[in-house]
Amino acid sequence: MPEIGEVARIVHYLHIHLVGKTLAVIKAQHDENVFGKVGTSAAEFEKALTGKKVVGARQQGKYFWLVMSSPPHPLFHFGMAGWWKIRNHETAYYKPSKHDESTWPPKYWKFTLQTAEPPKSEHAFVDSRRFARIRLIDCAAEEMRNVSPLKENGPDPVIDKDILTEEWLVQKLQTKHVPVKALLLDQANISGIGNWVGDELLLDAKIHPEQYSNTLTPAQMKQLHKSIHYVCSTAVELRAESDKFPETWLFKHRWGKGKKDDPQRLPNGEKIKFLTVGGRTSAIIPSIQKKTGDVKADLHGSSEENEGSDEDEEAIPKKAKKAARKNQKAKDEDEPETDGKPAKPAAAKSKKRAAKDEEEPEAKPAPEDEPPPSKRAKAKPKAESNGIPKTEANGAKASKLSKRRAKEADSAPPKTNQPQEQETEEPSRRRRAERVSYAGM
């Protein structure tokens, strides 16, 4: 991600090739992420800037903007992979990009613009990952830093040295209980410090990135203040040209992580190790950056990564994640569910209890038709004289009765369809006839 030094590089080129010129032609293609998520559209961008003059270019941390002859002013953030290209001029940092002058606009362009005055200058804003943001801020130019999103960002280490004093930094560190690198990466605290700048200044200060900010000693906080200004000012002054960085900086040796032929060492032989802090891969020199206070990894488990790992934004190391998933799976298999809800975990057994369980035979499960254990204890089945429990004897008797009834039903004559009244009427006639015969005797 472009950080404070890379953004300063682009602002430098804007002063050379764009400031003082009129924007004659602007073409923008809408991207819902780049424009839409911050309330702007490509059509609004074209309409707002076409025909206006660029009178300045400014920066705060990772943000930069063009000061126009009248509002609104365009505000830019590169995100993870955004960049500003100028035709026939190299603006790339670290390693020069390969020019292809026959292809314009360049790949992944979001907008292009062309100046009116000769020599005409053509520019393009590109972003392959679509994390960049382009806004239109409708306010006076001198009020840009007093409106959102700039007002929510902390002071710039280079521009705001009068704000980012040692006393200011000490208060910020002591009032927060977070890993010191996570505090530095939070743009609400300090603007412009990203992953590689944060690693560089922590190495210069000899501070472990995971150490909690409020556990730093006064001497460490004093040195951290010096390191912030030294690293950020150097990156801006050199416009992020890595070839000019000091040989002792991590930046020149850290990018071989995962490559077998890369020694991953500083020129003096110090080995570079990698761990994850604040969701980002951090490069450290363990022999220099000692733990002098509470460290998150010691309290919540190690966060060191394998040197060959190429995960860049992993909050939890791979081994810890794998072990946690394995333990959770075993736990889920051991714990039954009750009425669709996971059963509460049983309390840990004592050693004596565990030994007793091993000696005692496992109890047989109760039949489904038996009452709960609490009721069974009160109403025990009575035993018959022959030693057979009453429940079993009754069961056998019921079984014999069922068989006998089934046998009688098979041998009985089939029923007729004669009405029920006739079956009851015939016996009554017979009884009357018998009464008459008895009376005549």
PDB file of N, CA, C and O in Angstrom, residues 218-277:
ATOM      1  N   PRO A 218       9.766   5.475  29.760  1.00  0.00           N
ATOM      2  CA  PRO A 218       9.964   6.851  29.280  1.00  0.00           C
ATOM      3  C   PRO A 218      11.065   6.951  28.229  1.00  0.00           C
ATOM      4  O   PRO A 218      10.932   7.707  27.258  1.00  0.00           O
ATOM      5  N   ALA A 219      12.138   6.176  28.416  1.00  0.00           N
ATOM      6  CA  ALA A 219      13.228   6.215  27.433  1.00  0.00           C
ATOM      7  C   ALA A 219      12.773   5.659  26.086  1.00  0.00           C
ATOM      8  O   ALA A 219      13.144   6.181  25.026  1.00  0.00           O
ATOM      9  N   GLN A 220      11.953   4.600  26.105  1.00  0.00           N
ATOM     10  CA  GLN A 220      11.457   4.021  24.859  1.00  0.00           C
ATOM     11  C   GLN A 220      10.525   4.992  24.140  1.00  0.00           C
ATOM     12  O   GLN A 220      10.565   5.118  22.911  1.00  0.00           O
ATOM     13  N   MET A 221       9.665   5.659  24.880  1.00  0.00           N
ATOM     14  CA  MET A 221       8.735   6.612  24.265  1.00  0.00           C
ATOM     15  C   MET A 221       9.489   7.803  23.674  1.00  0.00           C
ATOM     16  O   MET A 221       9.119   8.313  22.604  1.00  0.00           O
ATOM     17  N   LYS A 222      10.507   8.230  24.340  1.00  0.00           N
ATOM     18  CA  LYS A 222      11.324   9.334  23.827  1.00  0.00           C
ATOM     19  C   LYS A 222      11.996   8.941  22.516  1.00  0.00           C
ATOM     20  O   LYS A 222      11.982   9.700  21.540  1.00  0.00           O
ATOM     21  N   GLN A 223      12.560   7.718  22.484  1.00  0.00           N
ATOM     22  CA  GLN A 223      13.222   7.244  21.276  1.00  0.00           C
ATOM     23  C   GLN A 223      12.215   6.998  20.152  1.00  0.00           C
ATOM     24  O   GLN A 223      12.507   7.251  18.978  1.00  0.00           O
ATOM     25  N   LEU A 224      11.023   6.492  20.490  1.00  0.00           N
ATOM     26  CA  LEU A 224       9.995   6.252  19.475  1.00  0.00           C
ATOM     27  C   LEU A 224       9.608   7.563  18.796  1.00  0.00           C
ATOM     28  O   LEU A 224       9.410   7.598  17.575  1.00  0.00           O
ATOM     29  N   HIS A 225       9.499   8.631  19.548  1.00  0.00           N
ATOM     30  CA  HIS A 225       9.172   9.933  18.970  1.00  0.00           C
ATOM     31  C   HIS A 225      10.233  10.363  17.962  1.00  0.00           C
ATOM     32  O   HIS A 225       9.923  10.825  16.858  1.00  0.00           O
ATOM     33  N   LYS A 226      11.485  10.183  18.326  1.00  0.00           N
ATOM     34  CA  LYS A 226      12.579  10.523  17.408  1.00  0.00           C
ATOM     35  C   LYS A 226      12.539   9.649  16.156  1.00  0.00           C
ATOM     36  O   LYS A 226      12.750  10.132  15.036  1.00  0.00           O
ATOM     37  N   SER A 227      12.273   8.352  16.336  1.00  0.00           N
ATOM     38  CA  SER A 227      12.270   7.419  15.206  1.00  0.00           C
ATOM     39  C   SER A 227      11.131   7.709  14.244  1.00  0.00           C
ATOM     40  O   SER A 227      11.287   7.575  13.019  1.00  0.00           O
ATOM     41  N   ILE A 228       9.966   8.103  14.759  1.00  0.00           N
ATOM     42  CA  ILE A 228       8.830   8.441  13.889  1.00  0.00           C
ATOM     43  C   ILE A 228       9.214   9.583  12.954  1.00  0.00           C
ATOM     44  O   ILE A 228       9.000   9.519  11.733  1.00  0.00           O
ATOM     45  N   HIS A 229       9.774  10.629  13.514  1.00  0.00           N
ATOM     46  CA  HIS A 229      10.128  11.788  12.689  1.00  0.00           C
ATOM     47  C   HIS A 229      11.291  11.467  11.745  1.00  0.00           C
ATOM     48  O   HIS A 229      11.287  11.923  10.588  1.00  0.00           O
ATOM     49  N   TYR A 230      12.242  10.669  12.212  1.00  0.00           N
ATOM     50  CA  TYR A 230      13.393  10.345  11.362  1.00  0.00           C
ATOM     51  C   TYR A 230      12.974   9.502  10.147  1.00  0.00           C
ATOM     52  O   TYR A 230      13.280   9.847   8.998  1.00  0.00           O
ATOM     53  N   VAL A 231      12.258   8.421  10.369  1.00  0.00           N
ATOM     54  CA  VAL A 231      11.889   7.511   9.272  1.00  0.00           C
ATOM     55  C   VAL A 231      10.917   8.187   8.310  1.00  0.00           C
ATOM     56  O   VAL A 231      11.086   8.116   7.079  1.00  0.00           O
ATOM     57  N   CYS A 232       9.885   8.853   8.835  1.00  0.00           N
ATOM     58  CA  CYS A 232       8.893   9.491   7.956  1.00  0.00           C
ATOM     59  C   CYS A 232       9.514  10.633   7.156  1.00  0.00           C
ATOM     60  O   CYS A 232       9.248  10.773   5.954  1.00  0.00           O
ATOM     61  N   SER A 233      10.335  11.445   7.794  1.00  0.00           N
ATOM     62  CA  SER A 233      10.967  12.556   7.078  1.00  0.00           C
ATOM     63  C   SER A 233      11.917  12.051   6.004  1.00  0.00           C
ATOM     64  O   SER A 233      11.961  12.606   4.889  1.00  0.00           O
ATOM     65  N   THR A 234      12.655  10.981   6.303  1.00  0.00           N
ATOM     66  CA  THR A 234      13.577  10.420   5.314  1.00  0.00           C
ATOM     67  C   THR A 234      12.819   9.865   4.110  1.00  0.00           C
ATOM     68  O   THR A 234      13.213  10.077   2.956  1.00  0.00           O
ATOM     69  N   ALA A 235      11.715   9.137   4.370  1.00  0.00           N
ATOM     70  CA  ALA A 235      10.917   8.561   3.279  1.00  0.00           C
ATOM     71  C   ALA A 235      10.342   9.651   2.386  1.00  0.00           C
ATOM     72  O   ALA A 235      10.303   9.513   1.156  1.00  0.00           O
ATOM     73  N   VAL A 236       9.902  10.766   2.981  1.00  0.00           N
ATOM     74  CA  VAL A 236       9.310  11.864   2.208  1.00  0.00           C
ATOM     75  C   VAL A 236      10.385  12.619   1.432  1.00  0.00           C
ATOM     76  O   VAL A 236      10.212  12.939   0.250  1.00  0.00           O
ATOM     77  N   GLU A 237      11.489  12.903   2.083  1.00  0.00           N
ATOM     78  CA  GLU A 237      12.569  13.647   1.409  1.00  0.00           C
ATOM     79  C   GLU A 237      13.135  12.874   0.218  1.00  0.00           C
ATOM     80  O   GLU A 237      13.478  13.464  -0.818  1.00  0.00           O
ATOM     81  N   LEU A 238      13.225  11.548   0.360  1.00  0.00           N
ATOM     82  CA  LEU A 238      13.744  10.711  -0.735  1.00  0.00           C
ATOM     83  C   LEU A 238      12.644  10.296  -1.702  1.00  0.00           C
ATOM     84  O   LEU A 238      12.915   9.579  -2.679  1.00  0.00           O
ATOM     85  N   ARG A 239      11.408  10.742  -1.424  1.00  0.00           N
ATOM     86  CA  ARG A 239      10.244  10.426  -2.273  1.00  0.00           C
ATOM     87  C   ARG A 239      10.116   8.926  -2.528  1.00  0.00           C
ATOM     88  O   ARG A 239       9.819   8.486  -3.635  1.00  0.00           O
ATOM     89  N   ALA A 240      10.360   8.154  -1.466  1.00  0.00           N
ATOM     90  CA  ALA A 240      10.187   6.698  -1.485  1.00  0.00           C
ATOM     91  C   ALA A 240      11.058   6.006  -2.524  1.00  0.00           C
ATOM     92  O   ALA A 240      10.717   4.908  -2.985  1.00  0.00           O
ATOM     93  N   GLU A 241      12.178   6.601  -2.885  1.00  0.00           N
ATOM     94  CA  GLU A 241      13.117   5.932  -3.800  1.00  0.00           C
ATOM     95  C   GLU A 241      13.967   4.963  -2.985  1.00  0.00           C
ATOM     96  O   GLU A 241      14.924   5.367  -2.320  1.00  0.00           O
ATOM     97  N   SER A 242      13.610   3.704  -3.053  1.00  0.00           N
ATOM     98  CA  SER A 242      14.222   2.705  -2.172  1.00  0.00           C
ATOM     99  C   SER A 242      15.720   2.556  -2.390  1.00  0.00           C
ATOM    100  O   SER A 242      16.443   2.173  -1.463  1.00  0.00           O
ATOM    101  N   ASP A 243      16.202   2.839  -3.586  1.00  0.00           N
ATOM    102  CA  ASP A 243      17.646   2.732  -3.838  1.00  0.00           C
ATOM    103  C   ASP A 243      18.450   3.703  -2.977  1.00  0.00           C
ATOM    104  O   ASP A 243      19.635   3.478  -2.718  1.00  0.00           O
ATOM    105  N   LYS A 244      17.789   4.766  -2.523  1.00  0.00           N
ATOM    106  CA  LYS A 244      18.469   5.768  -1.705  1.00  0.00           C
ATOM    107  C   LYS A 244      18.266   5.551  -0.208  1.00  0.00           C
ATOM    108  O   LYS A 244      18.833   6.293   0.600  1.00  0.00           O
ATOM    109  N   PHE A 245      17.455   4.547   0.151  1.00  0.00           N
ATOM    110  CA  PHE A 245      17.246   4.263   1.571  1.00  0.00           C
ATOM    111  C   PHE A 245      18.545   3.761   2.204  1.00  0.00           C
ATOM    112  O   PHE A 245      19.382   3.140   1.525  1.00  0.00           O
ATOM    113  N   PRO A 246      18.750   3.963   3.514  1.00  0.00           N
ATOM    114  CA  PRO A 246      19.943   3.436   4.189  1.00  0.00           C
ATOM    115  C   PRO A 246      20.014   1.912   4.082  1.00  0.00           C
ATOM    116  O   PRO A 246      18.974   1.226   4.092  1.00  0.00           O
ATOM    117  N   GLU A 247      21.198   1.378   3.958  1.00  0.00           N
ATOM    118  CA  GLU A 247      21.380  -0.063   3.814  1.00  0.00           C
ATOM    119  C   GLU A 247      20.917  -0.836   5.047  1.00  0.00           C
ATOM    120  O   GLU A 247      20.623  -2.016   4.972  1.00  0.00           O
ATOM    121  N   THR A 248      20.862  -0.169   6.181  1.00  0.00           N
ATOM    122  CA  THR A 248      20.451  -0.839   7.419  1.00  0.00           C
ATOM    123  C   THR A 248      18.940  -0.933   7.560  1.00  0.00           C
ATOM    124  O   THR A 248      18.454  -1.549   8.504  1.00  0.00           O
ATOM    125  N   TRP A 249      18.194  -0.319   6.641  1.00  0.00           N
ATOM    126  CA  TRP A 249      16.740  -0.363   6.738  1.00  0.00           C
ATOM    127  C   TRP A 249      16.216  -1.750   6.335  1.00  0.00           C
ATOM    128  O   TRP A 249      16.723  -2.390   5.405  1.00  0.00           O
ATOM    129  N   LEU A 250      15.168  -2.181   7.025  1.00  0.00           N
ATOM    130  CA  LEU A 250      14.517  -3.461   6.706  1.00  0.00           C
ATOM    131  C   LEU A 250      13.986  -3.486   5.282  1.00  0.00           C
ATOM    132  O   LEU A 250      13.953  -4.545   4.640  1.00  0.00           O
ATOM    133  N   PHE A 251      13.559  -2.315   4.792  1.00  0.00           N
ATOM    134  CA  PHE A 251      12.903  -2.245   3.488  1.00  0.00           C
ATOM    135  C   PHE A 251      13.726  -2.898   2.382  1.00  0.00           C
ATOM    136  O   PHE A 251      13.169  -3.522   1.473  1.00  0.00           O
ATOM    137  N   LYS A 252      15.026  -2.776   2.458  1.00  0.00           N
ATOM    138  CA  LYS A 252      15.886  -3.263   1.381  1.00  0.00           C
ATOM    139  C   LYS A 252      16.151  -4.762   1.469  1.00  0.00           C
ATOM    140  O   LYS A 252      16.770  -5.341   0.574  1.00  0.00           O
ATOM    141  N   HIS A 253      15.655  -5.422   2.536  1.00  0.00           N
ATOM    142  CA  HIS A 253      15.993  -6.840   2.731  1.00  0.00           C
ATOM    143  C   HIS A 253      14.797  -7.706   3.117  1.00  0.00           C
ATOM    144  O   HIS A 253      14.930  -8.927   3.195  1.00  0.00           O
ATOM    145  N   ARG A 254      13.627  -7.119   3.325  1.00  0.00           N
ATOM    146  CA  ARG A 254      12.489  -7.864   3.860  1.00  0.00           C
ATOM    147  C   ARG A 254      11.642  -8.564   2.801  1.00  0.00           C
ATOM    148  O   ARG A 254      10.851  -9.450   3.129  1.00  0.00           O
ATOM    149  N   TRP A 255      11.766  -8.181   1.545  1.00  0.00           N
ATOM    150  CA  TRP A 255      10.803  -8.638   0.541  1.00  0.00           C
ATOM    151  C   TRP A 255      11.078 -10.029   0.011  1.00  0.00           C
ATOM    152  O   TRP A 255      10.370 -10.511  -0.871  1.00  0.00           O
ATOM    153  N   GLY A 256      12.071 -10.731   0.518  1.00  0.00           N
ATOM    154  CA  GLY A 256      12.340 -12.093   0.057  1.00  0.00           C
ATOM    155  C   GLY A 256      11.650 -13.152   0.885  1.00  0.00           C
ATOM    156  O   GLY A 256      11.976 -14.330   0.769  1.00  0.00           O
ATOM    157  N   LYS A 257      10.710 -12.752   1.757  1.00  0.00           N
ATOM    158  CA  LYS A 257      10.042 -13.723   2.621  1.00  0.00           C
ATOM    159  C   LYS A 257       9.408 -14.838   1.800  1.00  0.00           C
ATOM    160  O   LYS A 257       8.619 -14.601   0.907  1.00  0.00           O
ATOM    161  N   GLY A 258       9.774 -16.084   2.104  1.00  0.00           N
ATOM    162  CA  GLY A 258       9.232 -17.234   1.403  1.00  0.00           C
ATOM    163  C   GLY A 258      10.101 -17.732   0.276  1.00  0.00           C
ATOM    164  O   GLY A 258       9.848 -18.793  -0.281  1.00  0.00           O
ATOM    165  N   LYS A 259      11.158 -16.988  -0.096  1.00  0.00           N
ATOM    166  CA  LYS A 259      12.052 -17.419  -1.171  1.00  0.00           C
ATOM    167  C   LYS A 259      13.233 -18.186  -0.584  1.00  0.00           C
ATOM    168  O   LYS A 259      13.893 -17.724   0.351  1.00  0.00           O
ATOM    169  N   LYS A 260      13.487 -19.366  -1.127  1.00  0.00           N
ATOM    170  CA  LYS A 260      14.524 -20.237  -0.582  1.00  0.00           C
ATOM    171  C   LYS A 260      15.921 -19.632  -0.717  1.00  0.00           C
ATOM    172  O   LYS A 260      16.784 -19.839   0.126  1.00  0.00           O
ATOM    173  N   ASP A 261      16.155 -18.900  -1.810  1.00  0.00           N
ATOM    174  CA  ASP A 261      17.497 -18.383  -2.049  1.00  0.00           C
ATOM    175  C   ASP A 261      17.736 -17.028  -1.383  1.00  0.00           C
ATOM    176  O   ASP A 261      18.770 -16.414  -1.561  1.00  0.00           O
ATOM    177  N   ASP A 262      16.752 -16.535  -0.612  1.00  0.00           N
ATOM    178  CA  ASP A 262      16.926 -15.244   0.052  1.00  0.00           C
ATOM    179  C   ASP A 262      17.316 -15.471   1.506  1.00  0.00           C
ATOM    180  O   ASP A 262      16.617 -16.163   2.245  1.00  0.00           O
ATOM    181  N   PRO A 263      18.414 -14.894   1.960  1.00  0.00           N
ATOM    182  CA  PRO A 263      18.877 -15.141   3.321  1.00  0.00           C
ATOM    183  C   PRO A 263      18.028 -14.464   4.387  1.00  0.00           C
ATOM    184  O   PRO A 263      18.063 -14.858   5.535  1.00  0.00           O
ATOM    185  N   GLN A 264      17.270 -13.421   4.023  1.00  0.00           N
ATOM    186  CA  GLN A 264      16.443 -12.686   4.971  1.00  0.00           C
ATOM    187  C   GLN A 264      17.263 -12.232   6.176  1.00  0.00           C
ATOM    188  O   GLN A 264      16.923 -12.501   7.333  1.00  0.00           O
ATOM    189  N   ARG A 265      18.316 -11.539   5.885  1.00  0.00           N
ATOM    190  CA  ARG A 265      19.192 -11.006   6.922  1.00  0.00           C
ATOM    191  C   ARG A 265      19.614  -9.588   6.560  1.00  0.00           C
ATOM    192  O   ARG A 265      19.641  -9.218   5.381  1.00  0.00           O
ATOM    193  N   LEU A 266      19.921  -8.816   7.582  1.00  0.00           N
ATOM    194  CA  LEU A 266      20.502  -7.499   7.349  1.00  0.00           C
ATOM    195  C   LEU A 266      21.964  -7.660   6.958  1.00  0.00           C
ATOM    196  O   LEU A 266      22.545  -8.741   7.144  1.00  0.00           O
ATOM    197  N   PRO A 267      22.580  -6.621   6.421  1.00  0.00           N
ATOM    198  CA  PRO A 267      23.991  -6.731   6.025  1.00  0.00           C
ATOM    199  C   PRO A 267      24.919  -7.152   7.166  1.00  0.00           C
ATOM    200  O   PRO A 267      25.951  -7.779   6.932  1.00  0.00           O
ATOM    201  N   ASN A 268      24.549  -6.828   8.415  1.00  0.00           N
ATOM    202  CA  ASN A 268      25.397  -7.216   9.545  1.00  0.00           C
ATOM    203  C   ASN A 268      25.149  -8.645  10.012  1.00  0.00           C
ATOM    204  O   ASN A 268      25.717  -9.084  11.008  1.00  0.00           O
ATOM    205  N   GLY A 269      24.272  -9.372   9.299  1.00  0.00           N
ATOM    206  CA  GLY A 269      24.017 -10.764   9.636  1.00  0.00           C
ATOM    207  C   GLY A 269      22.814 -10.993  10.522  1.00  0.00           C
ATOM    208  O   GLY A 269      22.430 -12.156  10.785  1.00  0.00           O
ATOM    209  N   GLU A 270      22.180  -9.943  11.024  1.00  0.00           N
ATOM    210  CA  GLU A 270      21.010 -10.090  11.885  1.00  0.00           C
ATOM    211  C   GLU A 270      19.859 -10.715  11.094  1.00  0.00           C
ATOM    212  O   GLU A 270      19.522 -10.261  10.001  1.00  0.00           O
ATOM    213  N   LYS A 271      19.256 -11.761  11.672  1.00  0.00           N
ATOM    214  CA  LYS A 271      18.193 -12.482  10.981  1.00  0.00           C
ATOM    215  C   LYS A 271      16.851 -11.764  11.110  1.00  0.00           C
ATOM    216  O   LYS A 271      16.490 -11.270  12.183  1.00  0.00           O
ATOM    217  N   ILE A 272      16.105 -11.721  10.001  1.00  0.00           N
ATOM    218  CA  ILE A 272      14.777 -11.111   9.979  1.00  0.00           C
ATOM    219  C   ILE A 272      13.737 -12.197  10.228  1.00  0.00           C
ATOM    220  O   ILE A 272      13.758 -13.243   9.589  1.00  0.00           O
ATOM    221  N   LYS A 273      12.836 -11.943  11.168  1.00  0.00           N
ATOM    222  CA  LYS A 273      11.729 -12.860  11.418  1.00  0.00           C
ATOM    223  C   LYS A 273      10.420 -12.131  11.178  1.00  0.00           C
ATOM    224  O   LYS A 273      10.375 -10.899  11.171  1.00  0.00           O
ATOM    225  N   PHE A 274       9.352 -12.914  10.970  1.00  0.00           N
ATOM    226  CA  PHE A 274       8.058 -12.335  10.639  1.00  0.00           C
ATOM    227  C   PHE A 274       7.001 -12.807  11.622  1.00  0.00           C
ATOM    228  O   PHE A 274       6.971 -13.978  12.018  1.00  0.00           O
ATOM    229  N   LEU A 275       6.140 -11.896  12.024  1.00  0.00           N
ATOM    230  CA  LEU A 275       4.992 -12.228  12.861  1.00  0.00           C
ATOM    231  C   LEU A 275       3.836 -11.331  12.453  1.00  0.00           C
ATOM    232  O   LEU A 275       4.011 -10.398  11.656  1.00  0.00           O
ATOM    233  N   THR A 276       2.657 -11.616  12.985  1.00  0.00           N
ATOM    234  CA  THR A 276       1.465 -10.879  12.592  1.00  0.00           C
ATOM    235  C   THR A 276       1.016  -9.975  13.727  1.00  0.00           C
ATOM    236  O   THR A 276       0.776 -10.436  14.834  1.00  0.00           O
ATOM    237  N   VAL A 277       0.889  -8.690  13.441  1.00  0.00           N
ATOM    238  CA  VAL A 277       0.440  -7.706  14.431  1.00  0.00           C
ATOM    239  C   VAL A 277      -0.600  -6.808  13.774  1.00  0.00           C
ATOM    240  O   VAL A 277      -0.358  -6.251  12.704  1.00  0.00           O
TER     241      VAL A 277
END
